[in-house]
């Protein structure tokens, strides 16, 4: 058993050292056409979502809940913006839609981030086919360790006081590699397990991500970001500044997603993830 643990830690150390340096970059047109912005009443925060079909967008449960995570935002106050990769100037291909219904996974647990998914049904479908919006292709295969993937995020670059154009909110992406799940779990202080439906990735620098940011492997939608934790440094009281990103694999939730696409009843009135 001791040998197994030591081997896992050795594999994790080698994997971390072999990690390609994380590079945050602006995306280009057509690179991630299924990624859209989700604007809720939560002030100064844009989440990201992924187009499942012309009527539905997948995001995190966190994104569509109030600050205390006790109430789902009214769908009519949620806007989804697709076909653009920057706030300004607005592209001619931009399509803006309002939510009609929001379906949060019934087993979402805010304290553990389990089942951190939600579907937004649009009041009006996106016009497809489009040169700037596409339905996501969901990855069905297992992603091997050390496999390179891309996390898409919404970022405001530093240095605005030097170059104002750098401060324009826009779509960006950065590279990650898949980590060994057991090694990643061993670095958590609160729990020592990561469910099979989770993926762990490692970055070589601190990058701001939001729950709901999608990860693509080989161009296929693989997972939705769920939470971040900083592993401790051996022999030091403070955690290191290279975070582990834990995301939820979409392929494990295909049945739930398809149920929401055909759902005729809204979420129960007053639903919140603490009481249900």
PDB file of C-alpha atoms in Angstrom:
ATOM      1  CA  UNK A   1       0.000   0.000   0.000  1.00  0.00           C
ATOM      2  CA  UNK A   2       2.850   2.349   0.930  1.00  0.00           C
ATOM      3  CA  UNK A   3       4.595   1.547  -2.341  1.00  0.00           C
ATOM      4  CA  UNK A   4       1.400   2.330  -4.245  1.00  0.00           C
ATOM      5  CA  UNK A   5       1.018   5.714  -2.524  1.00  0.00           C
ATOM      6  CA  UNK A   6       4.659   6.585  -3.152  1.00  0.00           C
ATOM      7  CA  UNK A   7       4.304   5.586  -6.793  1.00  0.00           C
ATOM      8  CA  UNK A   8       1.203   7.754  -7.208  1.00  0.00           C
ATOM      9  CA  UNK A   9       2.971  10.721  -5.623  1.00  0.00           C
ATOM     10  CA  UNK A  10       5.995  10.170  -7.862  1.00  0.00           C
ATOM     11  CA  UNK A  11       3.781  10.041 -10.946  1.00  0.00           C
ATOM     12  CA  UNK A  12       2.055  13.237  -9.835  1.00  0.00           C
ATOM     13  CA  UNK A  13       5.373  14.999  -9.255  1.00  0.00           C
ATOM     14  CA  UNK A  14       6.719  13.981 -12.635  1.00  0.00           C
ATOM     15  CA  UNK A  15       3.450  15.020 -14.284  1.00  0.00           C
ATOM     16  CA  UNK A  16       3.571  18.441 -12.644  1.00  0.00           C
ATOM     17  CA  UNK A  17       7.165  18.977 -13.724  1.00  0.00           C
ATOM     18  CA  UNK A  18       6.317  17.897 -17.269  1.00  0.00           C
ATOM     19  CA  UNK A  19       3.361  20.258 -17.471  1.00  0.00           C
ATOM     20  CA  UNK A  20       3.589  22.602 -20.420  1.00  0.00           C
ATOM     21  CA  UNK A  21       3.698  26.197 -19.136  1.00  0.00           C
ATOM     22  CA  UNK A  22       0.176  27.583 -18.965  1.00  0.00           C
ATOM     23  CA  UNK A  23      -0.398  30.329 -21.523  1.00  0.00           C
ATOM     24  CA  UNK A  24      -3.452  32.557 -21.456  1.00  0.00           C
ATOM     25  CA  UNK A  25      -4.325  33.738 -24.959  1.00  0.00           C
ATOM     26  CA  UNK A  26      -7.099  35.469 -26.857  1.00  0.00           C
ATOM     27  CA  UNK A  27      -9.268  33.080 -28.825  1.00  0.00           C
ATOM     28  CA  UNK A  28      -9.873  33.586 -32.533  1.00  0.00           C
ATOM     29  CA  UNK A  29     -13.041  33.484 -34.583  1.00  0.00           C
ATOM     30  CA  UNK A  30     -14.329  29.978 -35.132  1.00  0.00           C
ATOM     31  CA  UNK A  31     -12.104  28.405 -32.479  1.00  0.00           C
ATOM     32  CA  UNK A  32     -14.861  27.749 -29.896  1.00  0.00           C
ATOM     33  CA  UNK A  33     -18.138  28.587 -31.681  1.00  0.00           C
ATOM     34  CA  UNK A  34     -20.280  26.704 -29.153  1.00  0.00           C
ATOM     35  CA  UNK A  35     -19.171  28.933 -26.248  1.00  0.00           C
ATOM     36  CA  UNK A  36     -21.539  31.744 -25.240  1.00  0.00           C
ATOM     37  CA  UNK A  37     -21.695  34.341 -22.475  1.00  0.00           C
ATOM     38  CA  UNK A  38     -24.307  34.130 -19.727  1.00  0.00           C
ATOM     39  CA  UNK A  39     -25.216  37.402 -17.981  1.00  0.00           C
ATOM     40  CA  UNK A  40     -27.265  37.161 -14.794  1.00  0.00           C
ATOM     41  CA  UNK A  41     -28.332  39.738 -12.183  1.00  0.00           C
ATOM     42  CA  UNK A  42     -25.097  38.937 -10.335  1.00  0.00           C
ATOM     43  CA  UNK A  43     -23.258  42.231 -10.675  1.00  0.00           C
ATOM     44  CA  UNK A  44     -20.074  42.443 -12.740  1.00  0.00           C
ATOM     45  CA  UNK A  45     -19.905  38.749 -13.510  1.00  0.00           C
ATOM     46  CA  UNK A  46     -20.186  36.995 -16.843  1.00  0.00           C
ATOM     47  CA  UNK A  47     -20.359  33.215 -16.831  1.00  0.00           C
ATOM     48  CA  UNK A  48     -19.815  31.047 -19.866  1.00  0.00           C
ATOM     49  CA  UNK A  49     -22.142  28.441 -21.300  1.00  0.00           C
ATOM     50  CA  UNK A  50     -22.003  25.944 -24.132  1.00  0.00           C
ATOM     51  CA  UNK A  51     -24.624  25.511 -26.852  1.00  0.00           C
ATOM     52  CA  UNK A  52     -26.203  22.043 -26.728  1.00  0.00           C
ATOM     53  CA  UNK A  53     -28.737  22.841 -29.425  1.00  0.00           C
ATOM     54  CA  UNK A  54     -30.385  25.966 -30.792  1.00  0.00           C
ATOM     55  CA  UNK A  55     -32.721  26.167 -27.773  1.00  0.00           C
ATOM     56  CA  UNK A  56     -30.514  25.090 -24.872  1.00  0.00           C
ATOM     57  CA  UNK A  57     -27.248  26.114 -23.219  1.00  0.00           C
ATOM     58  CA  UNK A  58     -25.271  24.141 -20.639  1.00  0.00           C
ATOM     59  CA  UNK A  59     -23.566  25.958 -17.752  1.00  0.00           C
ATOM     60  CA  UNK A  60     -22.909  25.490 -14.029  1.00  0.00           C
ATOM     61  CA  UNK A  61     -25.559  25.565 -11.326  1.00  0.00           C
ATOM     62  CA  UNK A  62     -23.508  28.216  -9.538  1.00  0.00           C
ATOM     63  CA  UNK A  63     -23.843  30.546 -12.504  1.00  0.00           C
ATOM     64  CA  UNK A  64     -27.646  30.756 -12.369  1.00  0.00           C
ATOM     65  CA  UNK A  65     -28.060  30.925  -8.588  1.00  0.00           C
ATOM     66  CA  UNK A  66     -28.078  33.945  -6.267  1.00  0.00           C
ATOM     67  CA  UNK A  67     -25.042  34.802  -4.127  1.00  0.00           C
ATOM     68  CA  UNK A  68     -26.257  32.620  -1.239  1.00  0.00           C
ATOM     69  CA  UNK A  69     -27.017  29.792  -3.715  1.00  0.00           C
ATOM     70  CA  UNK A  70     -30.525  29.516  -2.330  1.00  0.00           C
ATOM     71  CA  UNK A  71     -32.532  30.874  -5.265  1.00  0.00           C
ATOM     72  CA  UNK A  72     -32.529  30.422  -9.035  1.00  0.00           C
ATOM     73  CA  UNK A  73     -32.497  33.698 -10.923  1.00  0.00           C
ATOM     74  CA  UNK A  74     -35.710  34.446 -12.856  1.00  0.00           C
ATOM     75  CA  UNK A  75     -35.070  33.168 -16.378  1.00  0.00           C
ATOM     76  CA  UNK A  76     -36.285  36.416 -17.944  1.00  0.00           C
ATOM     77  CA  UNK A  77     -33.400  38.249 -16.216  1.00  0.00           C
ATOM     78  CA  UNK A  78     -30.777  35.943 -17.707  1.00  0.00           C
ATOM     79  CA  UNK A  79     -29.275  36.853 -21.072  1.00  0.00           C
ATOM     80  CA  UNK A  80     -27.244  34.566 -23.304  1.00  0.00           C
ATOM     81  CA  UNK A  81     -24.951  36.162 -25.885  1.00  0.00           C
ATOM     82  CA  UNK A  82     -23.528  34.031 -28.681  1.00  0.00           C
ATOM     83  CA  UNK A  83     -21.664  34.624 -31.906  1.00  0.00           C
ATOM     84  CA  UNK A  84     -19.145  37.047 -30.434  1.00  0.00           C
ATOM     85  CA  UNK A  85     -15.817  36.827 -28.621  1.00  0.00           C
ATOM     86  CA  UNK A  86     -15.574  40.334 -27.160  1.00  0.00           C
ATOM     87  CA  UNK A  87     -17.827  42.803 -25.383  1.00  0.00           C
ATOM     88  CA  UNK A  88     -16.962  45.588 -27.784  1.00  0.00           C
ATOM     89  CA  UNK A  89     -17.214  46.293 -30.625  1.00  0.00           C
ATOM     90  CA  UNK A  90     -20.296  44.152 -31.137  1.00  0.00           C
ATOM     91  CA  UNK A  91     -19.865  41.715 -34.013  1.00  0.00           C
ATOM     92  CA  UNK A  92     -22.446  41.575 -36.775  1.00  0.00           C
ATOM     93  CA  UNK A  93     -22.818  37.861 -35.962  1.00  0.00           C
ATOM     94  CA  UNK A  94     -23.807  38.479 -32.323  1.00  0.00           C
ATOM     95  CA  UNK A  95     -27.100  36.920 -31.214  1.00  0.00           C
ATOM     96  CA  UNK A  96     -28.588  37.829 -27.825  1.00  0.00           C
ATOM     97  CA  UNK A  97     -31.314  35.738 -26.224  1.00  0.00           C
ATOM     98  CA  UNK A  98     -33.327  35.787 -22.985  1.00  0.00           C
ATOM     99  CA  UNK A  99     -33.913  32.724 -20.849  1.00  0.00           C
ATOM    100  CA  UNK A 100     -37.295  31.039 -20.780  1.00  0.00           C
ATOM    101  CA  UNK A 101     -36.619  28.318 -18.191  1.00  0.00           C
ATOM    102  CA  UNK A 102     -33.643  27.354 -16.047  1.00  0.00           C
ATOM    103  CA  UNK A 103     -33.162  23.762 -14.931  1.00  0.00           C
ATOM    104  CA  UNK A 104     -30.610  23.123 -12.177  1.00  0.00           C
ATOM    105  CA  UNK A 105     -29.506  19.566 -11.480  1.00  0.00           C
ATOM    106  CA  UNK A 106     -31.791  18.308  -8.711  1.00  0.00           C
ATOM    107  CA  UNK A 107     -28.860  16.768  -6.812  1.00  0.00           C
ATOM    108  CA  UNK A 108     -26.602  19.816  -6.916  1.00  0.00           C
ATOM    109  CA  UNK A 109     -24.757  20.199  -3.615  1.00  0.00           C
ATOM    110  CA  UNK A 110     -23.235  23.683  -3.081  1.00  0.00           C
ATOM    111  CA  UNK A 111     -20.917  22.594  -0.257  1.00  0.00           C
ATOM    112  CA  UNK A 112     -19.292  19.766  -2.265  1.00  0.00           C
ATOM    113  CA  UNK A 113     -19.914  21.105  -5.814  1.00  0.00           C
ATOM    114  CA  UNK A 114     -21.469  17.786  -6.827  1.00  0.00           C
ATOM    115  CA  UNK A 115     -23.656  17.798  -9.956  1.00  0.00           C
ATOM    116  CA  UNK A 116     -22.767  21.423 -10.592  1.00  0.00           C
ATOM    117  CA  UNK A 117     -24.735  21.745 -13.836  1.00  0.00           C
ATOM    118  CA  UNK A 118     -27.676  23.687 -15.200  1.00  0.00           C
ATOM    119  CA  UNK A 119     -29.504  24.015 -18.511  1.00  0.00           C
ATOM    120  CA  UNK A 120     -30.863  27.329 -19.782  1.00  0.00           C
ATOM    121  CA  UNK A 121     -33.753  27.090 -22.225  1.00  0.00           C
ATOM    122  CA  UNK A 122     -33.909  30.125 -24.480  1.00  0.00           C
ATOM    123  CA  UNK A 123     -37.073  32.102 -25.129  1.00  0.00           C
ATOM    124  CA  UNK A 124     -36.044  32.273 -28.783  1.00  0.00           C
ATOM    125  CA  UNK A 125     -33.660  29.800 -30.428  1.00  0.00           C
ATOM    126  CA  UNK A 126     -30.343  30.773 -31.926  1.00  0.00           C
ATOM    127  CA  UNK A 127     -30.415  31.032 -35.693  1.00  0.00           C
ATOM    128  CA  UNK A 128     -28.495  27.980 -36.896  1.00  0.00           C
ATOM    129  CA  UNK A 129     -26.565  27.194 -38.974  1.00  0.00           C
ATOM    130  CA  UNK A 130     -24.414  30.234 -38.308  1.00  0.00           C
ATOM    131  CA  UNK A 131     -20.843  31.156 -39.116  1.00  0.00           C
ATOM    132  CA  UNK A 132     -20.272  32.086 -35.464  1.00  0.00           C
ATOM    133  CA  UNK A 133     -22.429  29.678 -33.398  1.00  0.00           C
ATOM    134  CA  UNK A 134     -22.369  25.892 -33.438  1.00  0.00           C
ATOM    135  CA  UNK A 135     -23.706  23.080 -31.284  1.00  0.00           C
ATOM    136  CA  UNK A 136     -20.992  21.516 -29.133  1.00  0.00           C
ATOM    137  CA  UNK A 137     -19.659  18.074 -29.931  1.00  0.00           C
ATOM    138  CA  UNK A 138     -19.550  16.205 -26.613  1.00  0.00           C
ATOM    139  CA  UNK A 139     -16.556  13.987 -25.959  1.00  0.00           C
ATOM    140  CA  UNK A 140     -17.599  10.409 -25.202  1.00  0.00           C
ATOM    141  CA  UNK A 141     -14.146   8.836 -24.799  1.00  0.00           C
ATOM    142  CA  UNK A 142     -12.041   8.701 -21.651  1.00  0.00           C
ATOM    143  CA  UNK A 143      -9.423  11.434 -21.501  1.00  0.00           C
ATOM    144  CA  UNK A 144      -6.011   9.904 -20.645  1.00  0.00           C
ATOM    145  CA  UNK A 145      -3.609  11.368 -18.118  1.00  0.00           C
ATOM    146  CA  UNK A 146      -1.352  14.134 -19.397  1.00  0.00           C
ATOM    147  CA  UNK A 147      -3.678  14.724 -22.340  1.00  0.00           C
ATOM    148  CA  UNK A 148      -3.597  18.399 -23.408  1.00  0.00           C
ATOM    149  CA  UNK A 149      -6.886  20.313 -23.303  1.00  0.00           C
ATOM    150  CA  UNK A 150      -8.073  23.928 -23.433  1.00  0.00           C
ATOM    151  CA  UNK A 151     -10.163  25.765 -20.852  1.00  0.00           C
ATOM    152  CA  UNK A 152     -12.186  28.673 -22.222  1.00  0.00           C
ATOM    153  CA  UNK A 153     -12.792  31.584 -19.873  1.00  0.00           C
ATOM    154  CA  UNK A 154     -13.922  35.216 -19.840  1.00  0.00           C
ATOM    155  CA  UNK A 155     -11.106  37.475 -18.801  1.00  0.00           C
ATOM    156  CA  UNK A 156     -10.240  41.119 -18.144  1.00  0.00           C
ATOM    157  CA  UNK A 157      -6.507  41.512 -18.632  1.00  0.00           C
ATOM    158  CA  UNK A 158      -4.371  43.496 -16.177  1.00  0.00           C
ATOM    159  CA  UNK A 159      -2.525  46.598 -17.244  1.00  0.00           C
ATOM    160  CA  UNK A 160      -5.602  48.584 -18.266  1.00  0.00           C
ATOM    161  CA  UNK A 161      -3.968  51.739 -17.010  1.00  0.00           C
ATOM    162  CA  UNK A 162      -1.160  51.191 -19.547  1.00  0.00           C
ATOM    163  CA  UNK A 163      -3.158  50.017 -22.541  1.00  0.00           C
ATOM    164  CA  UNK A 164      -6.941  50.485 -22.265  1.00  0.00           C
ATOM    165  CA  UNK A 165      -7.567  48.011 -25.103  1.00  0.00           C
ATOM    166  CA  UNK A 166      -6.180  45.241 -22.887  1.00  0.00           C
ATOM    167  CA  UNK A 167      -9.036  45.794 -20.451  1.00  0.00           C
ATOM    168  CA  UNK A 168     -11.822  44.916 -22.885  1.00  0.00           C
ATOM    169  CA  UNK A 169     -13.623  41.816 -21.544  1.00  0.00           C
ATOM    170  CA  UNK A 170     -13.205  39.064 -24.093  1.00  0.00           C
ATOM    171  CA  UNK A 171     -13.067  35.343 -24.616  1.00  0.00           C
ATOM    172  CA  UNK A 172      -9.748  33.732 -23.808  1.00  0.00           C
ATOM    173  CA  UNK A 173      -8.371  30.216 -23.403  1.00  0.00           C
ATOM    174  CA  UNK A 174      -5.467  28.513 -21.696  1.00  0.00           C
ATOM    175  CA  UNK A 175      -3.860  25.108 -21.932  1.00  0.00           C
ATOM    176  CA  UNK A 176      -4.011  22.405 -19.240  1.00  0.00           C
ATOM    177  CA  UNK A 177      -3.102  18.738 -18.925  1.00  0.00           C
ATOM    178  CA  UNK A 178      -5.213  16.013 -17.332  1.00  0.00           C
ATOM    179  CA  UNK A 179      -3.888  14.907 -13.932  1.00  0.00           C
ATOM    180  CA  UNK A 180      -4.081  11.578 -12.145  1.00  0.00           C
ATOM    181  CA  UNK A 181      -7.334  11.730 -10.185  1.00  0.00           C
ATOM    182  CA  UNK A 182      -5.998   9.934  -7.093  1.00  0.00           C
ATOM    183  CA  UNK A 183      -2.929  12.172  -6.866  1.00  0.00           C
ATOM    184  CA  UNK A 184      -5.114  15.243  -7.202  1.00  0.00           C
ATOM    185  CA  UNK A 185      -7.523  13.985  -4.526  1.00  0.00           C
ATOM    186  CA  UNK A 186      -4.633  13.372  -2.113  1.00  0.00           C
ATOM    187  CA  UNK A 187      -3.810  17.085  -2.279  1.00  0.00           C
ATOM    188  CA  UNK A 188      -7.207  18.138  -0.968  1.00  0.00           C
ATOM    189  CA  UNK A 189      -7.299  19.042   2.676  1.00  0.00           C
ATOM    190  CA  UNK A 190     -11.020  18.565   3.216  1.00  0.00           C
ATOM    191  CA  UNK A 191     -11.733  15.383   1.262  1.00  0.00           C
ATOM    192  CA  UNK A 192      -9.637  12.617  -0.227  1.00  0.00           C
ATOM    193  CA  UNK A 193     -11.854  11.488  -3.060  1.00  0.00           C
ATOM    194  CA  UNK A 194     -12.745  12.817  -6.465  1.00  0.00           C
ATOM    195  CA  UNK A 195     -15.688  11.157  -8.131  1.00  0.00           C
ATOM    196  CA  UNK A 196     -15.190   9.297 -11.391  1.00  0.00           C
ATOM    197  CA  UNK A 197     -17.258  11.964 -13.130  1.00  0.00           C
ATOM    198  CA  UNK A 198     -14.637  14.593 -12.226  1.00  0.00           C
ATOM    199  CA  UNK A 199     -11.477  15.617 -14.038  1.00  0.00           C
ATOM    200  CA  UNK A 200      -8.513  17.335 -12.437  1.00  0.00           C
ATOM    201  CA  UNK A 201      -6.120  19.591 -14.315  1.00  0.00           C
ATOM    202  CA  UNK A 202      -3.102  21.597 -13.250  1.00  0.00           C
ATOM    203  CA  UNK A 203      -1.915  25.033 -14.251  1.00  0.00           C
ATOM    204  CA  UNK A 204       1.570  26.458 -13.843  1.00  0.00           C
ATOM    205  CA  UNK A 205       0.254  29.872 -12.857  1.00  0.00           C
ATOM    206  CA  UNK A 206      -2.807  31.368 -11.208  1.00  0.00           C
ATOM    207  CA  UNK A 207      -5.545  32.103 -13.748  1.00  0.00           C
ATOM    208  CA  UNK A 208      -9.033  33.312 -12.909  1.00  0.00           C
ATOM    209  CA  UNK A 209     -11.731  30.813 -13.842  1.00  0.00           C
ATOM    210  CA  UNK A 210     -15.444  30.811 -13.116  1.00  0.00           C
ATOM    211  CA  UNK A 211     -17.668  27.845 -12.496  1.00  0.00           C
ATOM    212  CA  UNK A 212     -19.244  27.058 -15.845  1.00  0.00           C
ATOM    213  CA  UNK A 213     -16.120  27.658 -17.936  1.00  0.00           C
ATOM    214  CA  UNK A 214     -15.966  24.787 -20.454  1.00  0.00           C
ATOM    215  CA  UNK A 215     -12.983  22.565 -21.188  1.00  0.00           C
ATOM    216  CA  UNK A 216     -12.394  21.145 -24.651  1.00  0.00           C
ATOM    217  CA  UNK A 217     -10.139  18.199 -25.468  1.00  0.00           C
ATOM    218  CA  UNK A 218      -9.384  17.643 -29.165  1.00  0.00           C
ATOM    219  CA  UNK A 219     -12.065  20.212 -29.962  1.00  0.00           C
ATOM    220  CA  UNK A 220     -14.793  18.287 -28.098  1.00  0.00           C
ATOM    221  CA  UNK A 221     -16.702  19.564 -25.064  1.00  0.00           C
ATOM    222  CA  UNK A 222     -15.324  17.450 -22.239  1.00  0.00           C
ATOM    223  CA  UNK A 223     -16.207  19.082 -18.923  1.00  0.00           C
ATOM    224  CA  UNK A 224     -17.551  22.135 -17.105  1.00  0.00           C
ATOM    225  CA  UNK A 225     -15.412  23.834 -14.449  1.00  0.00           C
ATOM    226  CA  UNK A 226     -16.732  23.215 -10.952  1.00  0.00           C
ATOM    227  CA  UNK A 227     -14.198  24.418  -8.389  1.00  0.00           C
ATOM    228  CA  UNK A 228     -10.554  25.256  -7.741  1.00  0.00           C
ATOM    229  CA  UNK A 229      -8.290  24.352  -4.843  1.00  0.00           C
ATOM    230  CA  UNK A 230      -4.698  25.128  -3.975  1.00  0.00           C
ATOM    231  CA  UNK A 231      -2.687  22.072  -2.872  1.00  0.00           C
ATOM    232  CA  UNK A 232      -0.435  22.495   0.171  1.00  0.00           C
ATOM    233  CA  UNK A 233       3.331  22.599  -0.141  1.00  0.00           C
ATOM    234  CA  UNK A 234       5.061  19.867   1.822  1.00  0.00           C
ATOM    235  CA  UNK A 235       6.605  21.308   4.980  1.00  0.00           C
ATOM    236  CA  UNK A 236       5.114  24.756   4.462  1.00  0.00           C
ATOM    237  CA  UNK A 237       1.995  26.233   6.112  1.00  0.00           C
ATOM    238  CA  UNK A 238       0.859  28.081   3.000  1.00  0.00           C
ATOM    239  CA  UNK A 239      -0.564  26.418  -0.127  1.00  0.00           C
ATOM    240  CA  UNK A 240       1.242  26.710  -3.416  1.00  0.00           C
ATOM    241  CA  UNK A 241      -0.029  29.177  -6.011  1.00  0.00           C
ATOM    242  CA  UNK A 242      -0.498  26.672  -8.851  1.00  0.00           C
ATOM    243  CA  UNK A 243      -4.148  25.644  -8.561  1.00  0.00           C
ATOM    244  CA  UNK A 244      -5.857  22.382  -9.354  1.00  0.00           C
ATOM    245  CA  UNK A 245      -8.971  22.885 -11.476  1.00  0.00           C
ATOM    246  CA  UNK A 246     -11.691  20.297 -10.951  1.00  0.00           C
ATOM    247  CA  UNK A 247     -14.396  19.978 -13.588  1.00  0.00           C
ATOM    248  CA  UNK A 248     -17.473  17.830 -14.213  1.00  0.00           C
ATOM    249  CA  UNK A 249     -17.375  15.470 -17.199  1.00  0.00           C
ATOM    250  CA  UNK A 250     -20.336  16.108 -19.468  1.00  0.00           C
ATOM    251  CA  UNK A 251     -20.494  12.538 -20.801  1.00  0.00           C
ATOM    252  CA  UNK A 252     -21.643  11.271 -17.401  1.00  0.00           C
ATOM    253  CA  UNK A 253     -24.696  13.545 -17.555  1.00  0.00           C
ATOM    254  CA  UNK A 254     -26.005  12.911 -21.059  1.00  0.00           C
ATOM    255  CA  UNK A 255     -29.181  11.257 -19.771  1.00  0.00           C
ATOM    256  CA  UNK A 256     -29.933  14.200 -17.461  1.00  0.00           C
ATOM    257  CA  UNK A 257     -29.187  16.721 -20.225  1.00  0.00           C
ATOM    258  CA  UNK A 258     -31.496  14.990 -22.697  1.00  0.00           C
ATOM    259  CA  UNK A 259     -34.268  14.917 -20.083  1.00  0.00           C
ATOM    260  CA  UNK A 260     -34.019  18.700 -19.710  1.00  0.00           C
ATOM    261  CA  UNK A 261     -34.196  19.233 -23.465  1.00  0.00           C
ATOM    262  CA  UNK A 262     -37.631  17.592 -23.508  1.00  0.00           C
ATOM    263  CA  UNK A 263     -38.819  18.797 -20.121  1.00  0.00           C
ATOM    264  CA  UNK A 264     -42.255  20.397 -20.000  1.00  0.00           C
ATOM    265  CA  UNK A 265     -42.433  21.362 -16.308  1.00  0.00           C
ATOM    266  CA  UNK A 266     -40.366  24.174 -14.737  1.00  0.00           C
ATOM    267  CA  UNK A 267     -38.359  23.752 -11.541  1.00  0.00           C
ATOM    268  CA  UNK A 268     -40.586  23.473  -8.438  1.00  0.00           C
ATOM    269  CA  UNK A 269     -41.543  26.835  -6.990  1.00  0.00           C
ATOM    270  CA  UNK A 270     -39.127  27.939  -4.274  1.00  0.00           C
ATOM    271  CA  UNK A 271     -36.613  25.219  -5.126  1.00  0.00           C
ATOM    272  CA  UNK A 272     -33.185  25.585  -3.599  1.00  0.00           C
ATOM    273  CA  UNK A 273     -30.357  23.042  -3.347  1.00  0.00           C
ATOM    274  CA  UNK A 274     -30.267  23.125   0.461  1.00  0.00           C
ATOM    275  CA  UNK A 275     -33.834  22.041   1.148  1.00  0.00           C
ATOM    276  CA  UNK A 276     -34.321  19.562  -1.708  1.00  0.00           C
TER     277      UNK A 276
END
